[in-house]
Short mmCIF file of C-alpha atoms in Angstrom, two decimals:
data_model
loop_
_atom_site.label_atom_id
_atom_site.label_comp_id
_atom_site.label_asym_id
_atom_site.label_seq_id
_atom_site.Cartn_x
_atom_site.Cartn_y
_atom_site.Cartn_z
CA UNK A 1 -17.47 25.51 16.98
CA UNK A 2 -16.78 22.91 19.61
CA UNK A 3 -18.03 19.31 17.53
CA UNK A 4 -18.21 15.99 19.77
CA UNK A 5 -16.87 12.93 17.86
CA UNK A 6 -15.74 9.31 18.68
CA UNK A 7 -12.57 8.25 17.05
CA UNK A 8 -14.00 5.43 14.57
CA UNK A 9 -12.94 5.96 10.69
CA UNK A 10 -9.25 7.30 11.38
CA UNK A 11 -9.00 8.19 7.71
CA UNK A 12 -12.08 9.71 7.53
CA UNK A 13 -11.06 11.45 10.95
CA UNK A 14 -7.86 13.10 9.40
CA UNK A 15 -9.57 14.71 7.00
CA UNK A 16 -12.40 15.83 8.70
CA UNK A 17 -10.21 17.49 12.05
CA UNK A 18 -8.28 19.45 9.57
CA UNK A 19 -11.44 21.82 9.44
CA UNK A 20 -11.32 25.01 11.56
CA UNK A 21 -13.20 23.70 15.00
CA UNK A 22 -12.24 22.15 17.71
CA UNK A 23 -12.93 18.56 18.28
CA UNK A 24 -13.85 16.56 21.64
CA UNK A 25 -13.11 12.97 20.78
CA UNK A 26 -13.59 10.89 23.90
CA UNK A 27 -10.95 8.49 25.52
CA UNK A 28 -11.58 5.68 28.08
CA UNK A 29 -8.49 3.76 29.87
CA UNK A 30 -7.44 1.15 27.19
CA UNK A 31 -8.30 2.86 24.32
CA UNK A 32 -11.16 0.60 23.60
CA UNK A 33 -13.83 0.99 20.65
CA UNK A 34 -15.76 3.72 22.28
CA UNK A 35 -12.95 5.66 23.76
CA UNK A 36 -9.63 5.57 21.17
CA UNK A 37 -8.96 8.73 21.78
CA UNK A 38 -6.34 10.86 19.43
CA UNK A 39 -4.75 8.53 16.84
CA UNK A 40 -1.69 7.02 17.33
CA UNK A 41 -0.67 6.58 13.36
CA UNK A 42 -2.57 9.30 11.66
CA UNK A 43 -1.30 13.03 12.52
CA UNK A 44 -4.09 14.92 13.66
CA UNK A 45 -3.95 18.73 14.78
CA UNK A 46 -3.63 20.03 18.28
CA UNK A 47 -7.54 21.35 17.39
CA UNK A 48 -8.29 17.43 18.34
CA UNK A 49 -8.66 17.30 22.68
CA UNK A 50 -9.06 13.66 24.17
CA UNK A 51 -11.77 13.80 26.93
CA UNK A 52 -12.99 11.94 29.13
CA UNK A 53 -16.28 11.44 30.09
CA UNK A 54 -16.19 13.51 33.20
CA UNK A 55 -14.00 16.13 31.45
CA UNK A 56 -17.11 15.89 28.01
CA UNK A 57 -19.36 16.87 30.81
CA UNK A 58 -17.61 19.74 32.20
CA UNK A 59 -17.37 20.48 28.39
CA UNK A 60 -21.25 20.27 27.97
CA UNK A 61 -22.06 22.29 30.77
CA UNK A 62 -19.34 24.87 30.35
CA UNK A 63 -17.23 24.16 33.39
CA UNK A 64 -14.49 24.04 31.50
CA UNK A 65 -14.15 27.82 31.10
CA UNK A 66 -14.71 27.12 26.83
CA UNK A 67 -18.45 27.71 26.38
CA UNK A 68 -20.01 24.26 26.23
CA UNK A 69 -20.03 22.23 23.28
CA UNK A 70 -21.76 23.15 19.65
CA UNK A 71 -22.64 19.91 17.73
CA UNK A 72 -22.55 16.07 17.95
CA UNK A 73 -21.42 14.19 15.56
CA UNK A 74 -22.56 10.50 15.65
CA UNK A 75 -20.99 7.47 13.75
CA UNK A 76 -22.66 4.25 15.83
CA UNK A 77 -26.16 3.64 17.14
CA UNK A 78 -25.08 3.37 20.47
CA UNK A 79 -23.39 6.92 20.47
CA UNK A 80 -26.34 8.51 21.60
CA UNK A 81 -26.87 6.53 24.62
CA UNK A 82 -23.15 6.98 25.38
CA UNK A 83 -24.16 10.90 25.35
CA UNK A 84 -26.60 10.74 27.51
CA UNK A 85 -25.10 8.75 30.10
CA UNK A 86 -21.94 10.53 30.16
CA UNK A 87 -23.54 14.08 29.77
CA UNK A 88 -27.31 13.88 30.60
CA UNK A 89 -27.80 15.06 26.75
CA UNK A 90 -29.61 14.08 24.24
CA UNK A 91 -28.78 14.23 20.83
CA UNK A 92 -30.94 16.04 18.76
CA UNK A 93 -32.77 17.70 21.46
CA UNK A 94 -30.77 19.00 23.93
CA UNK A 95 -27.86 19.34 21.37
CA UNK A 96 -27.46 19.88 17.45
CA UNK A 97 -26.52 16.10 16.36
CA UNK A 98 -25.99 15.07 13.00
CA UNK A 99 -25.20 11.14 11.54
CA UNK A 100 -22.94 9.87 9.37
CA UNK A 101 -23.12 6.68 7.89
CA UNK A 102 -19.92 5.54 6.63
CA UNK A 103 -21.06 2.51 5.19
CA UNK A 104 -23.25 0.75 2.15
CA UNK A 105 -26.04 -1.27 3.82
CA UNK A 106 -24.57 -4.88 4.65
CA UNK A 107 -28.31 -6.58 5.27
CA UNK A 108 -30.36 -6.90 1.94
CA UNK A 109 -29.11 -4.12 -0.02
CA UNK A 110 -32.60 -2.49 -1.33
CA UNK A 111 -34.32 -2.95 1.87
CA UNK A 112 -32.22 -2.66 4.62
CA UNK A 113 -34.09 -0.25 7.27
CA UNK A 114 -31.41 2.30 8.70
CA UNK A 115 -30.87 1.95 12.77
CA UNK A 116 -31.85 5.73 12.86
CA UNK A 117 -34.85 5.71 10.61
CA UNK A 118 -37.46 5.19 13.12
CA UNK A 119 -36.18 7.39 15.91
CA UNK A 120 -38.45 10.27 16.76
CA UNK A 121 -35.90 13.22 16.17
CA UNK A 122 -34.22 11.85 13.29
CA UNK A 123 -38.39 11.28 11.87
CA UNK A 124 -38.69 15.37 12.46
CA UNK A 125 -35.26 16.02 10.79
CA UNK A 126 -33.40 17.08 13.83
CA UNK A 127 -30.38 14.89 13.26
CA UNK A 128 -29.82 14.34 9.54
CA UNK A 129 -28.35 11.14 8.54
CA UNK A 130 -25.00 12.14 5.81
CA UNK A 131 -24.41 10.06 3.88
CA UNK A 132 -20.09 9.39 2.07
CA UNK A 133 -21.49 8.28 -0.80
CA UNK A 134 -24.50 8.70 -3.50
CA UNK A 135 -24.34 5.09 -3.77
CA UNK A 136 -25.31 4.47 -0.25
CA UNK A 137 -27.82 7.34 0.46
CA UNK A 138 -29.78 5.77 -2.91
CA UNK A 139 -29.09 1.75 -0.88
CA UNK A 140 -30.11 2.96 2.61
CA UNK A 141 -33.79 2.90 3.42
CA UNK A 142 -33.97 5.85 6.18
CA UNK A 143 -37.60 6.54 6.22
CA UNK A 144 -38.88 10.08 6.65
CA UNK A 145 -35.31 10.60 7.70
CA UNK A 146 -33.52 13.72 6.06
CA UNK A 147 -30.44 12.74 4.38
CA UNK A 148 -27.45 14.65 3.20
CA UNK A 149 -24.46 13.10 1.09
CA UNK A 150 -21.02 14.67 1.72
CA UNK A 151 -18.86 13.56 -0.56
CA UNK A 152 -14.95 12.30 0.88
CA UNK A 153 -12.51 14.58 0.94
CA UNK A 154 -8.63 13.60 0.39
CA UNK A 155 -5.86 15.50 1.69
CA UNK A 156 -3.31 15.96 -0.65
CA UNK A 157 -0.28 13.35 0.10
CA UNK A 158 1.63 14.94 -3.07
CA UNK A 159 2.60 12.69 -6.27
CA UNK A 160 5.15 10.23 -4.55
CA UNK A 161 4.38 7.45 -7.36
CA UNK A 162 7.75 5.47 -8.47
CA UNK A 163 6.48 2.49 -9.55
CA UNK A 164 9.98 0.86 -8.62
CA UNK A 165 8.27 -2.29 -7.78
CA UNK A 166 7.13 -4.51 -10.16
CA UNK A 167 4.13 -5.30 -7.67
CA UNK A 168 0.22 -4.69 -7.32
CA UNK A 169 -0.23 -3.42 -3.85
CA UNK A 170 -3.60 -3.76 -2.19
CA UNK A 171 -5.01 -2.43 1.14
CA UNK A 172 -7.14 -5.01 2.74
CA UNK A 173 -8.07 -4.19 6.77
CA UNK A 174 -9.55 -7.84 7.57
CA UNK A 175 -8.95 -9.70 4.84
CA UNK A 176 -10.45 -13.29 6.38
CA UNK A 177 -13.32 -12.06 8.40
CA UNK A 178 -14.64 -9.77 5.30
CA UNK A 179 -14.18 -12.55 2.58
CA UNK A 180 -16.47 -11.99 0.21
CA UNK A 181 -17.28 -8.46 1.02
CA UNK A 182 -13.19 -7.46 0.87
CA UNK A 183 -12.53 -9.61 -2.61
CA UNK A 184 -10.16 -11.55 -0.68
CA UNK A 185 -10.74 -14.46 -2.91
CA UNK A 186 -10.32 -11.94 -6.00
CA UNK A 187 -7.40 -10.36 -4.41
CA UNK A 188 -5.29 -13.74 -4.47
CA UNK A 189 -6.62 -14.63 -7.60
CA UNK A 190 -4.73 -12.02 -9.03
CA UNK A 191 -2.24 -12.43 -6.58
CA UNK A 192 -1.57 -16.26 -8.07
CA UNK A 193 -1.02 -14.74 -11.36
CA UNK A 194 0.71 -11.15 -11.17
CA UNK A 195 3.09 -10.56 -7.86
CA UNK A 196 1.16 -8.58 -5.31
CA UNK A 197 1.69 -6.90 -1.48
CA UNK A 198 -1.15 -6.42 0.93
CA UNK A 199 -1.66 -3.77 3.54
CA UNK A 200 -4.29 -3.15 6.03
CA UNK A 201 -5.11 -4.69 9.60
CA UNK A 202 -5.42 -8.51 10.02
CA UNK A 203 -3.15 -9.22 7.52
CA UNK A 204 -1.28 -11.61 10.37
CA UNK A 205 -4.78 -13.84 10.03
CA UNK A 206 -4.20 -13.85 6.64
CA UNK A 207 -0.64 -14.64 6.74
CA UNK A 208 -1.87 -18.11 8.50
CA UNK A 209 -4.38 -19.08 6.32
CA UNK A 210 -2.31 -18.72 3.20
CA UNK A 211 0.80 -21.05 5.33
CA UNK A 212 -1.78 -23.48 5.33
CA UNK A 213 -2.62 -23.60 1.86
CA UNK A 214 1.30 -24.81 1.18
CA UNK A 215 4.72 -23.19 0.38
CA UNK A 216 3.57 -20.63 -3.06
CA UNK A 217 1.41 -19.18 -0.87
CA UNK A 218 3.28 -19.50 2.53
CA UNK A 219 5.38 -17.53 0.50
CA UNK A 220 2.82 -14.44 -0.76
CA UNK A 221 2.43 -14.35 3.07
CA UNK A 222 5.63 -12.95 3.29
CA UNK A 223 4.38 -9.51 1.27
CA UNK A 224 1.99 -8.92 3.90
CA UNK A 225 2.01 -5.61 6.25
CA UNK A 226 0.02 -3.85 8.96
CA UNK A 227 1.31 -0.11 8.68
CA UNK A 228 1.01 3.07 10.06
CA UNK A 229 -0.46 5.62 7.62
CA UNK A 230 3.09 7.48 7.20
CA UNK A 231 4.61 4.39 6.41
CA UNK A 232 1.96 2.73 4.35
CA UNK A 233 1.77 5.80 1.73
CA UNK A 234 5.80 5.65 1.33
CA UNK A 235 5.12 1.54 0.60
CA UNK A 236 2.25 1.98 -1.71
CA UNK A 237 3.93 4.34 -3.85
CA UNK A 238 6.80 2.15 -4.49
CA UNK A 239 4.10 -0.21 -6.35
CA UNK A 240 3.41 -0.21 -10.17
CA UNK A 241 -0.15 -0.43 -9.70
CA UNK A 242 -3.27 -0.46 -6.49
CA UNK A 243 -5.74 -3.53 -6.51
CA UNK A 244 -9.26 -2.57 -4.78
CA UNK A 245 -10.72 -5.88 -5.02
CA UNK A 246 -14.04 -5.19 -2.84
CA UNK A 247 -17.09 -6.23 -3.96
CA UNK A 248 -19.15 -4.31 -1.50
CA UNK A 249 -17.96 -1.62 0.00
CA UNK A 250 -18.98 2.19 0.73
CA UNK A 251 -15.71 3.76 -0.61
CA UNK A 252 -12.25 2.94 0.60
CA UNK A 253 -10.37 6.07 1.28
CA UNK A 254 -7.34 3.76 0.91
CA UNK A 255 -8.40 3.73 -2.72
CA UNK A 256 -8.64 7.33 -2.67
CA UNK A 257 -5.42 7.74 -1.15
CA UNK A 258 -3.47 5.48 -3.14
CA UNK A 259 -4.81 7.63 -6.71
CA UNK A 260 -3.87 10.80 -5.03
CA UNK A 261 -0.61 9.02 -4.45
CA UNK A 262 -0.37 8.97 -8.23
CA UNK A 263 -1.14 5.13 -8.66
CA UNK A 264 -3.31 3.97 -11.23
CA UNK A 265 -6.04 1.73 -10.36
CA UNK A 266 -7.36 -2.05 -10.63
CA UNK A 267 -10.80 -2.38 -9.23
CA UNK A 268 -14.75 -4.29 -9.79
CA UNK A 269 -17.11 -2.01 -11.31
CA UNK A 270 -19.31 -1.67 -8.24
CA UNK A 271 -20.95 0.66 -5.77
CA UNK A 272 -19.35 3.82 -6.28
CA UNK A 273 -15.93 2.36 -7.94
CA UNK A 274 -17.71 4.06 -11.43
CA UNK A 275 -17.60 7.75 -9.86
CA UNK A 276 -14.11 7.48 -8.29
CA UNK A 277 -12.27 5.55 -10.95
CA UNK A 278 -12.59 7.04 -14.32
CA UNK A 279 -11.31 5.46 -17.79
CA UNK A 280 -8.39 7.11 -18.14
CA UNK A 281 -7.26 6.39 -14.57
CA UNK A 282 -7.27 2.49 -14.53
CA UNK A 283 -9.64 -0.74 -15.28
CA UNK A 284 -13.04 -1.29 -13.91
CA UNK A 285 -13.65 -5.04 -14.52
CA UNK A 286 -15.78 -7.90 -13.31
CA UNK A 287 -13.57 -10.37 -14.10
CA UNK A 288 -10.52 -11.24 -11.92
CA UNK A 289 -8.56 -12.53 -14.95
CA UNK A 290 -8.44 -9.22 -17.01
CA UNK A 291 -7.75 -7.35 -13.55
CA UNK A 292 -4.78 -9.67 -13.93
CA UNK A 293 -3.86 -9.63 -17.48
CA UNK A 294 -4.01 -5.41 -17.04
CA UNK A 295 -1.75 -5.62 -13.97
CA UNK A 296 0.47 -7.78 -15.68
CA UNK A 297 1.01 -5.09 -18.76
CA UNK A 298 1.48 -2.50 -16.92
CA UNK A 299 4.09 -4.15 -14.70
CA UNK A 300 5.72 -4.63 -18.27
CA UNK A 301 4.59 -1.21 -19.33
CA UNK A 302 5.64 1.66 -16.86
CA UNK A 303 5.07 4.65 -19.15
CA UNK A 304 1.27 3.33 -19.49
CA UNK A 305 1.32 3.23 -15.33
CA UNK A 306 2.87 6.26 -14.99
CA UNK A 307 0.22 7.88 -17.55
CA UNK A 308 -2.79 6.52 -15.53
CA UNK A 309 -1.25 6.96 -12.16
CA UNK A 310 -1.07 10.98 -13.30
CA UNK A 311 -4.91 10.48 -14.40
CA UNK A 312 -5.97 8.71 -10.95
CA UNK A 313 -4.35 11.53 -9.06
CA UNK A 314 -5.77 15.29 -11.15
CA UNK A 315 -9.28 12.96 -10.91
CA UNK A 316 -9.53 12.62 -7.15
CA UNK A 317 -8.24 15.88 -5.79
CA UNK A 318 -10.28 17.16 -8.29
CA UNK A 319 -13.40 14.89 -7.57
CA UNK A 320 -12.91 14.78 -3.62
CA UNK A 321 -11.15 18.61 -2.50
CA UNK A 322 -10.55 18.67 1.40
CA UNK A 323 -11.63 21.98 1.40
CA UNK A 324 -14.68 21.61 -0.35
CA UNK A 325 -15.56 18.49 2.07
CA UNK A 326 -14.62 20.52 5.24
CA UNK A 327 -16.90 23.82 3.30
CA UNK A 328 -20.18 21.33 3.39
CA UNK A 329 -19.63 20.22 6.64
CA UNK A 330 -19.25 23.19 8.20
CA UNK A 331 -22.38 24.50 6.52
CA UNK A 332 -24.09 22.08 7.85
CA UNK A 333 -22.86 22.29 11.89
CA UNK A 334 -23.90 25.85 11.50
CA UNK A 335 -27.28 25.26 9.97
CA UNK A 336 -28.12 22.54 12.86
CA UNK A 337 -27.10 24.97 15.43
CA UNK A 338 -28.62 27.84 14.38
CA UNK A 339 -31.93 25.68 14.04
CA UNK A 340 -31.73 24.88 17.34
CA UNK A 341 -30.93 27.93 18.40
CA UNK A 342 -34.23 29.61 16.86
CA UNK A 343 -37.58 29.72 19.43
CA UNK A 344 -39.24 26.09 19.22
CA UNK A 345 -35.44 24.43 17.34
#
């Protein structure tokens, strides 16, 4: 199949490109938001074709010589209007669309109305809504709205844990604008008692607010990094342990990736943290000072690490299987498109 996506999750992304279609991802001069384009630190396959939205329209109509274009793939509200003013599509109608929420609702968490749950072809189940996470499709409210959950799936970075570093490491992409939401606040309140790195974008922001809060944390500023995927699963695995310190979140893949890595886990028992993080793989705990007392035994205790590191890894490649995730989705591009294929689809 030839699937239509915008470059917007690039973890999410790598797994999902590694399925046996080829993908359209758009690309505008500048890479901005709605036209990245292939990424630049993640290695995708040479299945993945930048377009622009001139060449998406000689894709749509078959000009292209490659037999037009299969499904959609939406991640944003606005995607459909991007469609239809760069093809003349529109999704759900004119082409098989399907989309995927990535995230937990961040407006009143019981009754926050989905963007898509009162549009008329969502309404008659032409463009189901998937959902990452249980968690979320149970949060969402999406009306009438079909709704599928497909569940994450993690390719397999191998077991690269050392534990050399007697350090919590913690992935954290905009640490001051998503506070509360991110468990910045719990993230250097462990980091105040237990020594700690952070990784993820806006760390630099960070980095500034702690110089202003005097010289012990001018100095945690100096064990924060903004790396390239590559490079951030060599750092991670040099760590004893992996902080996820969200309170609200959908499910960080970085989590994901950092048990698969073979790190055992620190995290707050919420939203889907029970499912991914089982007992024998780390500490679920509302309370930043045993996240910290943990952290600090098993900086003292690497065998105990190492033990629940091993646990953390067999749970999530057995819990989230690329191949399995890349099965269910392409079930369900084929479904849409035979649908619409049938008389009155």
């Amino acid at each position: 199949m030839r699937v239509v996506l915008w470059h917007v999750h690039g973890s999410w992304t790598t797994a999902f490109v590694q399925g046996p279609h080829e993908y359209l991802v758009p690309v505008l001069p500048g890479r901005p938001p709605d036209g990245r384009g292939r990424a630049r630190t993640w290695d995708w396959p040479a299945s993945v074709r930048e377009v622009s939205p001139a060449a998406l329209r000689r894709a749509v109509d078959g000009s292209d010589g490659r037999g037009g274009v299969d499904a959609v793939v939406l991640q944003r509200p606005h995607e459909a209007g991007l469609l239809r003013a760069w093809t003349g599509l529109r999704a759900g109608t004119d082409v098989p669309a399907v989309y995927l929420e990535h995230d937990a609702p961040g407006g009143p968490a019981a009754a926050t109305r989905h963007p898509l749950a009162d549009v008329d072809v969502v309404a008659r189940g032409r463009v189901p809504v998937v959902h990452v996470t249980r968690f979320n499709a149970l949060m969402w409210d999406t009306g009438d709205a079909r709704t599928v959950v497909i569940d994450h799936g993690i390719p397999d970075p191998g077991h690269r844990w050392t534990g050399e570093r007697e350090r919590v490491a913690a992935v954290v992409n905009e640490p001051v604008r998503r506070w509360r939401a991110a468990g910045t606040d719990v993230l250097l309140h462990v980091a105040e008692r237990v020594p700690a790195e952070v990784y993820g974008m806006g760390t630099d922001l960070l980095a500034e607010h702690l110089a202003r809060r005097g010289p012990t944390a001018a100095t945690a500023a100096g064990h924060l990094h903004d790396l390239p995927q590559a490079q951030l699963h060599e750092r991670l695995a040099g760590a004893r342990a992996y902080l996820h310190p969200y309170r609200w979140t959908s499910l960080g893949l970085a989590l994901l990736e950092a048990m698969a890595l073979g790190l055992p886990v620190l995290a707050l028992p919420v939203t889907e943290a029970y499912a991914a993080v089982p007992p024998d793989a780390g500490v679920l705990s509302a309370d930043p000072d045993e996240l910290a007392a943990v952290a600090r035994r098993w900086l003292h205790d690497p065998d105990e690490a190492a033990a629940r590191g091993k646990a953390a890894r067999e749970h999530v490649l057995a819990r989230y299987p690329l191949g399995t995730f890349l099965d269910r989705w392409t079930r369900l591009l084929h479904e849409l498109h035979d649908q619409a294929a049938r008389p009155g689809g």
